[in-house]
Coordinates of C-alpha atoms in Angstrom, one line a residue:
M1 CA 0.0 0.0 0.0
N2 CA 1.3 3.4 -0.9
E3 CA 1.9 5.2 2.4
K4 CA 2.4 8.5 0.5
S5 CA -1.3 8.6 -0.2
C6 CA -2.1 8.9 3.5
A7 CA -2.2 12.3 5.2
P8 CA 1.1 13.6 6.5
T9 CA 0.8 13.1 10.2
C10 CA 4.2 14.7 10.8
K11 CA 2.8 18.1 9.9
V12 CA 0.0 17.8 12.5
E13 CA 1.1 18.4 16.0
D14 CA -2.1 18.9 17.9
W15 CA -5.9 18.9 17.5
A16 CA -6.1 22.6 16.7
S17 CA -3.6 22.4 13.8
I18 CA -5.7 19.9 11.8
D19 CA -7.0 21.3 8.5
W20 CA -10.6 20.1 8.5
N21 CA -11.3 21.4 5.0
K22 CA -8.4 19.3 3.7
A23 CA -9.5 16.3 5.8
C24 CA -13.1 16.4 4.4
A25 CA -11.9 16.8 0.9
Y26 CA -9.4 13.9 1.2
V27 CA -12.1 11.5 2.6
K28 CA -14.7 12.6 0.1
K29 CA -12.3 12.1 -2.8
L30 CA -11.5 8.5 -1.6
Q31 CA -15.3 7.8 -1.2
M32 CA -16.0 9.0 -4.7
R33 CA -13.2 6.8 -6.1
I34 CA -14.7 3.8 -4.3
V35 CA -18.1 4.5 -6.1
K36 CA -16.4 4.9 -9.4
A37 CA -14.4 1.7 -9.0
Q38 CA -17.5 -0.2 -8.0
Q39 CA -19.5 1.1 -11.0
E40 CA -16.7 0.1 -13.3
G41 CA -16.5 -3.4 -11.8
H42 CA -13.0 -3.0 -10.3
Y43 CA -13.8 -4.8 -7.1
S44 CA -10.2 -5.4 -6.0
K45 CA -9.6 -1.7 -6.3
V46 CA -12.6 -1.0 -4.1
K47 CA -11.1 -3.1 -1.3
T48 CA -7.8 -1.3 -1.8
L49 CA -9.4 2.1 -1.5
Q50 CA -11.4 1.0 1.5
W51 CA -8.2 -0.1 3.2
L52 CA -6.5 3.2 2.3
L53 CA -9.5 5.1 3.8
T54 CA -9.7 3.2 7.0
H55 CA -5.9 3.6 7.6
S56 CA -5.6 7.3 6.7
F57 CA -4.9 9.9 9.4
Y58 CA -7.6 12.3 8.1
A59 CA -10.3 9.7 8.1
K60 CA -9.4 8.8 11.7
A61 CA -9.4 12.4 12.7
L62 CA -12.8 13.0 11.2
A63 CA -14.2 9.9 12.9
V64 CA -13.0 11.2 16.3
K65 CA -14.5 14.6 15.5
R66 CA -17.8 13.0 14.5
V67 CA -18.2 11.1 17.8
T68 CA -17.1 14.0 20.0
S69 CA -19.4 16.6 18.5
N70 CA -22.7 14.7 18.4
R71 CA -25.4 14.3 21.1
G72 CA -23.8 11.3 22.6
K73 CA -20.4 12.9 23.2
N74 CA -21.1 13.0 27.0
T75 CA -22.3 9.4 27.2
A76 CA -19.5 6.9 28.1
G77 CA -19.4 3.2 27.5
V78 CA -18.4 0.5 29.9
D79 CA -14.9 2.0 30.3
H80 CA -16.3 5.3 31.5
E81 CA -13.9 7.1 29.1
L82 CA -14.8 10.4 27.4
W83 CA -12.9 12.6 25.0
L84 CA -13.7 16.1 26.1
T85 CA -10.4 18.0 25.7
P86 CA -8.4 18.7 22.5
E87 CA -5.5 16.7 23.9
A88 CA -7.7 13.6 24.5
K89 CA -9.2 13.9 21.0
F90 CA -5.8 14.1 19.4
K91 CA -4.5 11.2 21.4
A92 CA -7.6 9.2 20.4
I93 CA -6.6 9.3 16.7
N94 CA -3.7 6.9 17.3
K95 CA -6.0 4.4 19.1
L96 CA -7.9 3.7 15.9
K97 CA -5.8 0.8 14.6
R98 CA -6.9 -2.5 13.2
R99 CA -4.0 -4.5 14.5
G100 CA -4.7 -5.7 18.0
Y101 CA -8.2 -4.0 18.0
R102 CA -10.6 -5.7 20.4
P103 CA -14.0 -4.0 21.0
Q104 CA -15.3 -3.9 24.6
P105 CA -18.8 -5.1 25.5
L106 CA -21.7 -2.7 25.0
K107 CA -23.4 -0.9 27.9
R108 CA -27.1 -1.8 27.9
V109 CA -29.6 0.9 28.9
Y110 CA -33.4 1.1 28.3
I111 CA -35.3 4.1 26.9
P112 CA -39.1 4.4 27.0
K113 CA -41.1 3.9 23.7
K114 CA -44.4 5.6 22.8
N115 CA -46.4 2.6 23.7
G116 CA -45.0 2.5 27.2
K117 CA -42.6 -0.4 26.6
L118 CA -38.8 -0.1 26.9
R119 CA -36.4 -0.1 24.0
P120 CA -33.0 -1.6 24.6
L121 CA -30.1 0.6 23.6
S122 CA -26.5 -0.6 23.5
I123 CA -23.8 2.0 24.0
P124 CA -20.3 1.3 22.7
T125 CA -17.2 2.9 24.1
M126 CA -15.8 6.0 22.5
T127 CA -13.0 4.0 20.8
D128 CA -15.5 1.5 19.4
R129 CA -17.8 4.4 18.2
A130 CA -14.9 6.0 16.4
M131 CA -13.8 2.7 14.8
Q132 CA -17.3 2.1 13.6
T133 CA -17.5 5.6 12.2
L134 CA -14.2 5.1 10.5
Y135 CA -15.3 1.9 8.8
M136 CA -18.7 3.5 8.0
F137 CA -16.9 6.1 5.9
A138 CA -15.6 3.2 3.7
L139 CA -19.0 1.4 3.7
E140 CA -21.4 4.3 3.0
P141 CA -20.4 4.8 -0.6
L142 CA -21.3 1.2 -1.5
A143 CA -24.5 1.5 0.6
E144 CA -25.6 4.6 -1.4
T145 CA -24.7 3.0 -4.7
Y146 CA -26.8 -0.1 -4.2
G147 CA -29.5 1.3 -1.9
D148 CA -33.1 1.0 -3.0
P149 CA -34.2 4.1 -4.9
N150 CA -37.2 4.7 -2.6
S151 CA -35.4 4.0 0.7
Y152 CA -35.1 7.3 2.7
G153 CA -34.1 6.5 6.3
F154 CA -30.5 7.0 7.6
R155 CA -29.2 8.1 4.2
I156 CA -27.3 11.2 3.3
G157 CA -29.4 14.1 2.0
R158 CA -32.7 12.1 2.5
S159 CA -35.4 12.7 5.1
T160 CA -38.9 11.8 6.2
H161 CA -40.1 14.6 3.9
D162 CA -38.8 12.8 0.9
A163 CA -40.6 9.6 1.9
I164 CA -43.9 11.4 2.4
E165 CA -43.5 13.3 -0.9
Q166 CA -43.0 9.9 -2.6
C167 CA -46.2 8.6 -1.0
F168 CA -48.0 11.6 -2.4
T169 CA -46.6 10.9 -5.9
D170 CA -47.7 7.3 -5.7
L171 CA -51.2 7.9 -4.3
N172 CA -52.5 11.3 -5.4
K173 CA -53.8 10.5 -8.9
G174 CA -57.3 9.3 -9.8
K175 CA -55.9 6.0 -11.1
S176 CA -53.5 5.6 -8.3
P177 CA -53.7 2.4 -6.2
E178 CA -56.2 2.4 -3.3
W179 CA -54.9 -0.3 -1.1
I180 CA -51.8 0.0 1.1
L181 CA -49.8 -2.6 3.0
E182 CA -48.3 -1.0 6.1
G183 CA -45.2 -3.1 7.0
D184 CA -43.3 -3.1 10.2
I185 CA -40.3 -5.4 11.0
K186 CA -40.3 -6.9 14.5
G187 CA -37.2 -5.9 16.4
C188 CA -35.3 -5.2 13.2
F189 CA -31.9 -4.1 14.7
D190 CA -32.0 -6.9 17.3
H191 CA -32.7 -9.9 15.0
I192 CA -30.6 -9.4 11.8
S193 CA -28.7 -12.6 11.1
H194 CA -25.0 -12.5 11.8
E195 CA -24.3 -15.1 9.1
W196 CA -26.1 -13.1 6.5
L197 CA -24.1 -9.9 7.4
M198 CA -20.8 -11.8 7.3
E199 CA -21.5 -13.1 3.9
N200 CA -23.0 -10.0 2.3
I201 CA -21.6 -6.8 3.8
P202 CA -18.5 -5.6 1.7
M203 CA -16.2 -4.7 4.5
D204 CA -13.4 -6.1 6.7
T205 CA -15.1 -9.3 8.0
Q206 CA -12.7 -9.7 10.9
V207 CA -13.6 -6.3 12.3
L208 CA -17.3 -6.8 11.6
Q209 CA -17.3 -10.1 13.4
K210 CA -15.7 -8.6 16.5
W211 CA -18.4 -5.9 16.7
L212 CA -21.2 -8.4 16.2
K213 CA -19.9 -10.8 18.9
C214 CA -18.6 -8.4 21.5
G215 CA -21.6 -9.0 23.9
F216 CA -23.3 -6.5 26.2
V217 CA -23.3 -5.7 30.0
D218 CA -26.7 -5.5 31.7
M219 CA -27.1 -5.3 35.5
K220 CA -23.3 -5.9 35.8
Q221 CA -23.6 -9.2 33.9
L222 CA -22.0 -10.0 30.6
F223 CA -24.3 -11.5 27.9
P224 CA -23.4 -12.8 24.5
T225 CA -24.8 -11.4 21.2
E226 CA -25.9 -14.1 18.8
E227 CA -27.9 -12.0 16.5
G228 CA -28.7 -8.4 15.6
T229 CA -26.7 -5.2 15.4
P230 CA -26.5 -2.8 18.5
Q231 CA -29.0 0.1 18.5
G232 CA -26.5 2.8 19.5
G233 CA -23.6 1.8 17.3
T234 CA -22.8 4.4 14.6
I235 CA -22.5 1.8 11.8
S236 CA -25.7 0.0 12.8
P237 CA -28.1 2.1 10.6
T238 CA -25.9 1.5 7.6
L239 CA -25.8 -2.2 8.2
M240 CA -29.6 -2.2 8.7
N241 CA -30.2 -0.4 5.4
M242 CA -27.9 -2.7 3.5
T243 CA -29.7 -5.7 5.0
L244 CA -33.1 -4.4 3.8
D245 CA -31.9 -3.1 0.4
G246 CA -33.0 -5.2 -2.5
L247 CA -36.6 -5.7 -1.4
E248 CA -37.9 -3.0 -3.7
R249 CA -36.0 -4.5 -6.7
L250 CA -37.1 -8.0 -5.8
L251 CA -40.8 -7.0 -5.7
K252 CA -40.4 -5.3 -9.1
E253 CA -38.7 -8.3 -10.6
R254 CA -41.3 -10.8 -9.2
L255 CA -44.3 -8.6 -9.8
P256 CA -43.6 -6.3 -12.8
T257 CA -45.9 -3.3 -13.3
K258 CA -47.3 -4.8 -16.5
Q259 CA -48.5 -8.4 -16.7
Y260 CA -50.3 -10.1 -19.5
F261 CA -53.2 -12.5 -19.0
N262 CA -55.2 -14.0 -21.9
G263 CA -53.8 -11.4 -24.3
K264 CA -54.7 -8.4 -22.1
T265 CA -52.4 -6.0 -20.3
H266 CA -52.9 -6.0 -16.5
F267 CA -51.4 -3.3 -14.2
N268 CA -50.7 -4.2 -10.6
K269 CA -50.1 -0.6 -9.5
M270 CA -47.4 -1.6 -7.0
N271 CA -45.2 1.1 -5.4
F272 CA -42.7 0.8 -2.6
V273 CA -41.5 3.4 0.0
R274 CA -39.3 2.6 3.0
Y275 CA -37.9 4.7 5.8
A276 CA -35.6 2.6 8.0
D277 CA -37.6 -0.5 9.1
D278 CA -41.0 1.0 8.3
F279 CA -42.3 0.6 4.8
I280 CA -45.5 0.7 2.7
V281 CA -46.4 -1.2 -0.5
T282 CA -49.4 -0.1 -2.6
G283 CA -51.6 -2.4 -4.7
E284 CA -54.8 -2.5 -6.6
S285 CA -56.5 -5.0 -4.2
P286 CA -56.1 -6.4 -0.7
E287 CA -55.9 -9.9 -2.3
F288 CA -52.9 -8.9 -4.4
L289 CA -51.1 -7.5 -1.4
R290 CA -52.0 -10.4 0.9
E291 CA -51.4 -13.3 -1.6
E292 CA -48.7 -12.1 -3.8
V293 CA -46.7 -9.3 -2.1
L294 CA -46.6 -10.5 1.5
P295 CA -45.2 -14.0 0.7
I296 CA -42.3 -12.4 -1.1
I297 CA -41.6 -10.0 1.7
R298 CA -41.7 -12.8 4.3
E299 CA -39.3 -14.9 2.3
F300 CA -36.9 -11.9 1.9
M301 CA -37.0 -11.2 5.7
A302 CA -36.6 -14.8 6.7
E303 CA -33.4 -15.1 4.7
R304 CA -32.0 -12.3 6.9
G305 CA -33.3 -13.6 10.2
L306 CA -36.2 -11.1 10.3
Q307 CA -40.0 -11.3 10.5
L308 CA -42.9 -8.9 10.2
S309 CA -44.8 -7.7 13.2
E310 CA -48.3 -9.2 12.8
E311 CA -49.8 -6.4 15.0
K312 CA -48.4 -3.5 12.9
T313 CA -48.5 -5.1 9.4
V314 CA -52.0 -4.3 8.1
I315 CA -53.7 -3.6 4.8
T316 CA -55.7 -0.3 4.6
H317 CA -57.9 1.4 2.1
I318 CA -56.8 4.9 1.1
E319 CA -60.2 6.4 2.1
D320 CA -59.7 5.1 5.6
G321 CA -56.2 6.6 5.7
F322 CA -53.1 5.5 7.5
D323 CA -50.3 7.0 9.6
F324 CA -46.7 7.0 8.3
L325 CA -43.8 8.9 9.8
G326 CA -45.9 11.2 11.9
K327 CA -48.3 12.1 9.0
N328 CA -51.8 10.9 8.2
I329 CA -52.3 10.1 4.5
R330 CA -55.9 9.8 3.4
K331 CA -58.2 10.6 0.4
Y332 CA -61.2 12.8 1.1
N333 CA -63.8 12.5 -1.7
G334 CA -61.1 11.5 -4.1
K335 CA -58.6 14.2 -3.1
L336 CA -55.4 13.1 -1.3
L337 CA -54.5 15.2 1.8
I338 CA -51.5 14.6 4.0
K339 CA -51.8 16.1 7.5
P340 CA -50.0 15.8 10.8
S341 CA -51.2 12.6 12.5
K342 CA -53.4 12.9 15.7
Q343 CA -50.7 11.0 17.6
S344 CA -48.0 13.5 16.5
V345 CA -50.2 16.5 17.6
S346 CA -51.0 14.8 20.9
S347 CA -47.4 14.0 21.6
L348 CA -46.4 17.7 21.1
L349 CA -49.2 19.0 23.3
K350 CA -48.3 16.5 26.0
K351 CA -44.7 17.6 25.9
V352 CA -45.7 21.3 26.1
R353 CA -48.0 20.6 29.1
E354 CA -45.2 18.8 30.9
I355 CA -42.9 21.7 30.4
V356 CA -45.5 24.2 31.6
K357 CA -46.4 22.0 34.6
S358 CA -42.8 21.6 35.7
N359 CA -42.2 25.4 35.5
K360 CA -45.0 26.7 37.7
S361 CA -42.8 29.2 39.5
A362 CA -40.3 29.9 36.7
K363 CA -39.9 33.3 35.0
Q364 CA -41.8 33.9 31.8
D365 CA -38.7 34.2 29.6
S366 CA -37.3 31.0 31.1
L367 CA -40.5 29.2 30.2
I368 CA -40.5 30.6 26.6
R369 CA -36.9 29.5 26.1
Q370 CA -37.9 25.9 26.9
L371 CA -41.0 26.0 24.8
N372 CA -39.7 27.6 21.6
P373 CA -37.3 24.8 20.5
V374 CA -40.0 22.2 21.1
I375 CA -42.6 24.1 19.1
R376 CA -40.2 25.2 16.4
G377 CA -38.9 21.6 15.8
W378 CA -42.4 20.2 15.5
V379 CA -43.6 22.9 13.2
N380 CA -40.6 22.7 10.9
N381 CA -41.2 19.0 10.6
Q382 CA -44.9 19.5 9.7
R383 CA -44.7 22.6 7.5
F384 CA -44.5 20.7 4.2
V385 CA -48.0 19.1 4.5
V386 CA -51.5 20.4 4.9
S387 CA -51.0 21.7 8.4
A388 CA -52.9 25.0 8.7
E389 CA -55.7 23.5 10.8
A390 CA -53.3 21.6 13.0
F391 CA -51.2 24.7 13.6
S392 CA -54.3 26.7 14.6
K393 CA -55.2 23.9 17.1
I394 CA -51.7 23.8 18.5
D395 CA -51.7 27.6 19.1
Y396 CA -55.1 27.5 20.7
Q397 CA -54.2 24.6 23.0
I398 CA -50.9 26.2 24.0
Y399 CA -52.7 29.5 24.7
N400 CA -55.2 27.7 27.1
C401 CA -52.3 25.9 28.8
L402 CA -50.4 29.2 29.3
W403 CA -53.5 31.0 30.5
Q404 CA -54.0 28.5 33.2
W405 CA -50.3 28.8 34.1
A406 CA -50.7 32.6 34.5
K407 CA -53.9 32.4 36.4
R408 CA -52.4 29.9 38.9
R409 CA -49.6 32.4 39.6
H410 CA -51.9 35.3 40.3
K411 CA -55.1 34.0 41.9
K412 CA -56.2 37.3 43.3
K413 CA -55.6 39.3 40.1
S414 CA -58.2 40.1 37.4
R415 CA -58.1 38.6 34.0
R416 CA -57.3 42.0 32.4
W417 CA -54.3 42.4 34.7
I418 CA -53.0 39.0 33.9
A419 CA -53.5 39.5 30.1
K420 CA -51.7 42.9 30.3
K421 CA -48.7 41.4 32.2
Y422 CA -48.1 38.3 30.0
W423 CA -49.6 39.0 26.6
H424 CA -48.6 42.0 24.4
C425 CA -49.4 43.4 21.0
I426 CA -46.4 42.6 18.7
G427 CA -46.7 43.2 15.0
S428 CA -50.1 42.1 13.7
R429 CA -50.7 39.8 16.6
N430 CA -52.6 41.4 19.5
W431 CA -52.2 38.5 21.9
T432 CA -48.5 37.5 22.0
F433 CA -47.1 35.6 25.0
A434 CA -43.9 37.6 25.5
A435 CA -41.6 38.7 28.3
E436 CA -40.4 42.3 28.5
E437 CA -36.7 42.8 28.5
R438 CA -34.5 45.9 28.3
S439 CA -31.4 45.7 26.1
K440 CA -28.1 47.0 27.6
K441 CA -26.8 47.7 24.1
R442 CA -29.7 49.8 22.8
N443 CA -30.0 52.6 25.3
K444 CA -32.4 50.6 27.5
E445 CA -35.1 50.3 24.8
L446 CA -38.0 48.1 25.7
S447 CA -38.1 44.9 23.7
Y448 CA -39.9 41.5 23.9
F449 CA -38.8 37.9 24.0
A450 CA -41.8 36.2 22.4
L451 CA -43.2 32.7 22.2
E452 CA -43.1 31.2 18.7
Y453 CA -46.5 30.5 17.2
A454 CA -47.2 27.7 14.8
T455 CA -49.4 29.7 12.6
D456 CA -46.6 32.2 11.9
T457 CA -44.7 29.5 10.0
K458 CA -45.3 29.5 6.3
I459 CA -46.5 26.2 4.8
I460 CA -44.4 25.4 1.7
C461 CA -44.0 22.7 -0.9
F462 CA -41.2 20.2 -0.4
K463 CA -39.1 19.2 -3.5
K464 CA -38.3 15.5 -3.3
I465 CA -34.8 14.2 -3.9
V466 CA -34.2 12.4 -7.2
A467 CA -34.4 8.7 -6.3
E468 CA -31.2 7.7 -8.1
A469 CA -29.1 10.6 -6.6
N470 CA -25.8 9.5 -5.0
P471 CA -23.9 11.9 -2.8
F472 CA -20.6 10.1 -3.6
D473 CA -21.0 10.1 -7.4
A474 CA -19.3 13.0 -9.1
R475 CA -22.1 13.3 -11.6
W476 CA -24.5 14.5 -8.8
N477 CA -22.3 17.1 -7.2
G478 CA -24.0 20.0 -8.8
Y479 CA -27.4 18.6 -8.0
Y480 CA -26.6 18.4 -4.3
E481 CA -25.2 21.9 -4.2
E482 CA -28.4 23.3 -5.8
R483 CA -30.5 21.2 -3.4
D484 CA -28.7 22.6 -0.4
G485 CA -29.2 26.1 -1.7
E486 CA -33.0 25.5 -2.0
K487 CA -33.1 24.0 1.5
T488 CA -31.3 27.1 2.8
L489 CA -33.8 29.4 1.1
N490 CA -36.7 27.4 2.6
S491 CA -35.2 27.4 6.1
T492 CA -34.7 31.1 6.1
N493 CA -38.4 31.8 5.1
G494 CA -37.4 33.0 1.6
R495 CA -34.9 35.7 2.7
E496 CA -32.5 36.0 -0.2
K497 CA -30.1 38.0 1.9
L498 CA -29.2 35.0 4.1
L499 CA -28.8 32.8 1.0
K500 CA -26.4 35.3 -0.3
V501 CA -24.4 35.3 3.0
W502 CA -24.2 31.5 2.8
R503 CA -22.9 31.6 -0.8
N504 CA -20.4 34.4 0.0
Q505 CA -19.0 32.2 2.7
H506 CA -18.4 29.5 0.1
R507 CA -21.1 27.5 2.0
C508 CA -18.7 27.1 4.9
C509 CA -18.7 28.2 8.6
P510 CA -16.3 31.2 9.1
V511 CA -15.4 29.9 12.6
C512 CA -14.3 26.3 11.9
G513 CA -14.1 26.4 8.1
E514 CA -16.3 23.3 7.6
P515 CA -19.3 23.2 5.3
I516 CA -22.7 24.3 6.5
T517 CA -25.1 21.6 5.2
S518 CA -28.6 20.2 5.8
D519 CA -27.1 17.9 8.5
T520 CA -25.2 20.5 10.5
G521 CA -27.9 23.2 10.7
F522 CA -26.9 26.9 11.3
K523 CA -27.3 29.9 13.4
V524 CA -27.1 33.5 12.2
H525 CA -24.5 35.6 14.1
K526 CA -24.6 39.4 13.9
V527 CA -21.1 40.9 14.1
F528 CA -20.4 44.4 15.3
R529 CA -17.1 46.2 14.8
H530 CA -16.1 49.6 16.1
G531 CA -16.7 52.2 13.4
K532 CA -18.1 49.7 10.9
S533 CA -21.6 48.7 9.9
P534 CA -22.7 45.3 11.4
W535 CA -22.8 42.2 9.1
L536 CA -24.3 38.7 9.3
E537 CA -22.5 35.4 9.4
M538 CA -24.0 31.9 9.2
V539 CA -22.2 29.6 11.6
H540 CA -22.7 26.1 13.0
P541 CA -24.8 25.9 16.2
E542 CA -21.8 24.6 18.2
C543 CA -19.6 27.4 16.8
H544 CA -22.2 29.9 17.8
T545 CA -21.9 28.6 21.4
V546 CA -18.2 29.1 21.3
L547 CA -18.6 32.6 20.2
H548 CA -21.0 33.3 23.1
K549 CA -18.5 32.0 25.7
N550 CA -15.8 34.5 25.0
D551 CA -17.4 36.9 22.6
A552 CA -15.5 40.0 21.7
C553 CA -18.4 41.2 19.6
F554 CA -22.1 41.6 20.3
V555 CA -24.5 38.9 19.3
A556 CA -28.0 40.2 18.5
P557 CA -30.7 38.8 20.7
G558 CA -33.1 36.4 19.0
S559 CA -30.6 35.3 16.4
L560 CA -32.1 33.1 13.6
T561 CA -31.7 29.4 13.9
G562 CA -32.3 26.8 11.3
T563 CA -31.7 23.4 9.7
F564 CA -31.8 22.8 6.0

């Protein structure tokens, strides 16, 4: 192997001196070469490039950065080790070696599910997470190349919105199929066959086997793992996707769209949409789905050690509607409407009520700061469907909840006094739940920190990703750049000024120099310099936090926040 191709570690002395732009470009180039070699049928070259990627300094550094900047960075494994300092992160790069590598058992914890049951979650150590991320860099290009066209879960540049938009495309026409098979796999992560993974996953099988057989610790006891991939491992979603990939192609091969019987053309109207382990299959009749589609799916699953959940796998008519990914899809008098599901609305209101109930004596601005991210996140997820009615209901229910909160605090005050204290006229809204605050930077002018209202969010049309798009194929580079631009425009409510700022920054964060994408999200930072006009910068959320800690310049209150 040509060691000159690897990153020159001698030039990097500490964590701060790593050129992250160069690291990202180096890894992305190798990933694109893997896709090109695979498409050309050079399979030995694919293995060589995968080896080069998993042994390169830059890929290891990016793997460490990935696991130390996500939400689980403060959660340790069985060794109780965390990489919180730059010195620890830089030292961790040298730990990512294949020779002598032996993963430690997983730490088993349980998290509550919506139905009240507990979901087992297995947490690897920091070293094992970084190793899995490193090998995921080499595996993802192949997963994207051979992934099902209409698979949208845990894939780069794809989201639930793409899956819902595909459902709309398949079901909105007058001649569209009217019957839907809602499929759900029973314990998908926990029951994938190890034998199937070892025979079919194109990666280093010795390393893969170590991960699959490392066991887990529960109640201070060590248990073996005979099947499944750990929920909590960074590479597990990719392994799960590759396990289920091929189902769409198999259905289309066995049940082509056009079939001929007695000299007549017969259309079976079959479509397939999958998000992680949830999927739907459309058909012209319940008999077709039950007698022809289901046996093929069960056979496909059994080969991989999986089986369908009999409780959640049902066949539904489009006029009765069905819930999928937090949306309700149903035809009303022949017109297809996709709305937020009742369960999704109820979950949001339940969370809001819990926050309000747990802050009976909190200040108004503190309560608003806890509510805004919850409301904003839910609304941003539902703004691409028919949500106006649901948004109005949400605002009304939140108003009632806050009114009771205010009345409880001031039992001897009149309604008018309570309304005047907590609700204000801001813009075109007469009743805005907002806290008064005086800015130290603006000559003590009175301003308001307001609650975000669902109905203030504009409902827009979502543009679905092209099914064949591959983020590691050079032919699609321009498409992904344009798509990121469109997402940015949507996330900033159509403000061309912020889109221009993003492009002037070459789509990168001015603090860390890394790209601002749909996965990273952004915050808008207002910069003031003495004697100069203020200007805007788009930065990563974590970089914005750093700027706040030792800020030499003023950050405008209420800075814009978004995700593409």
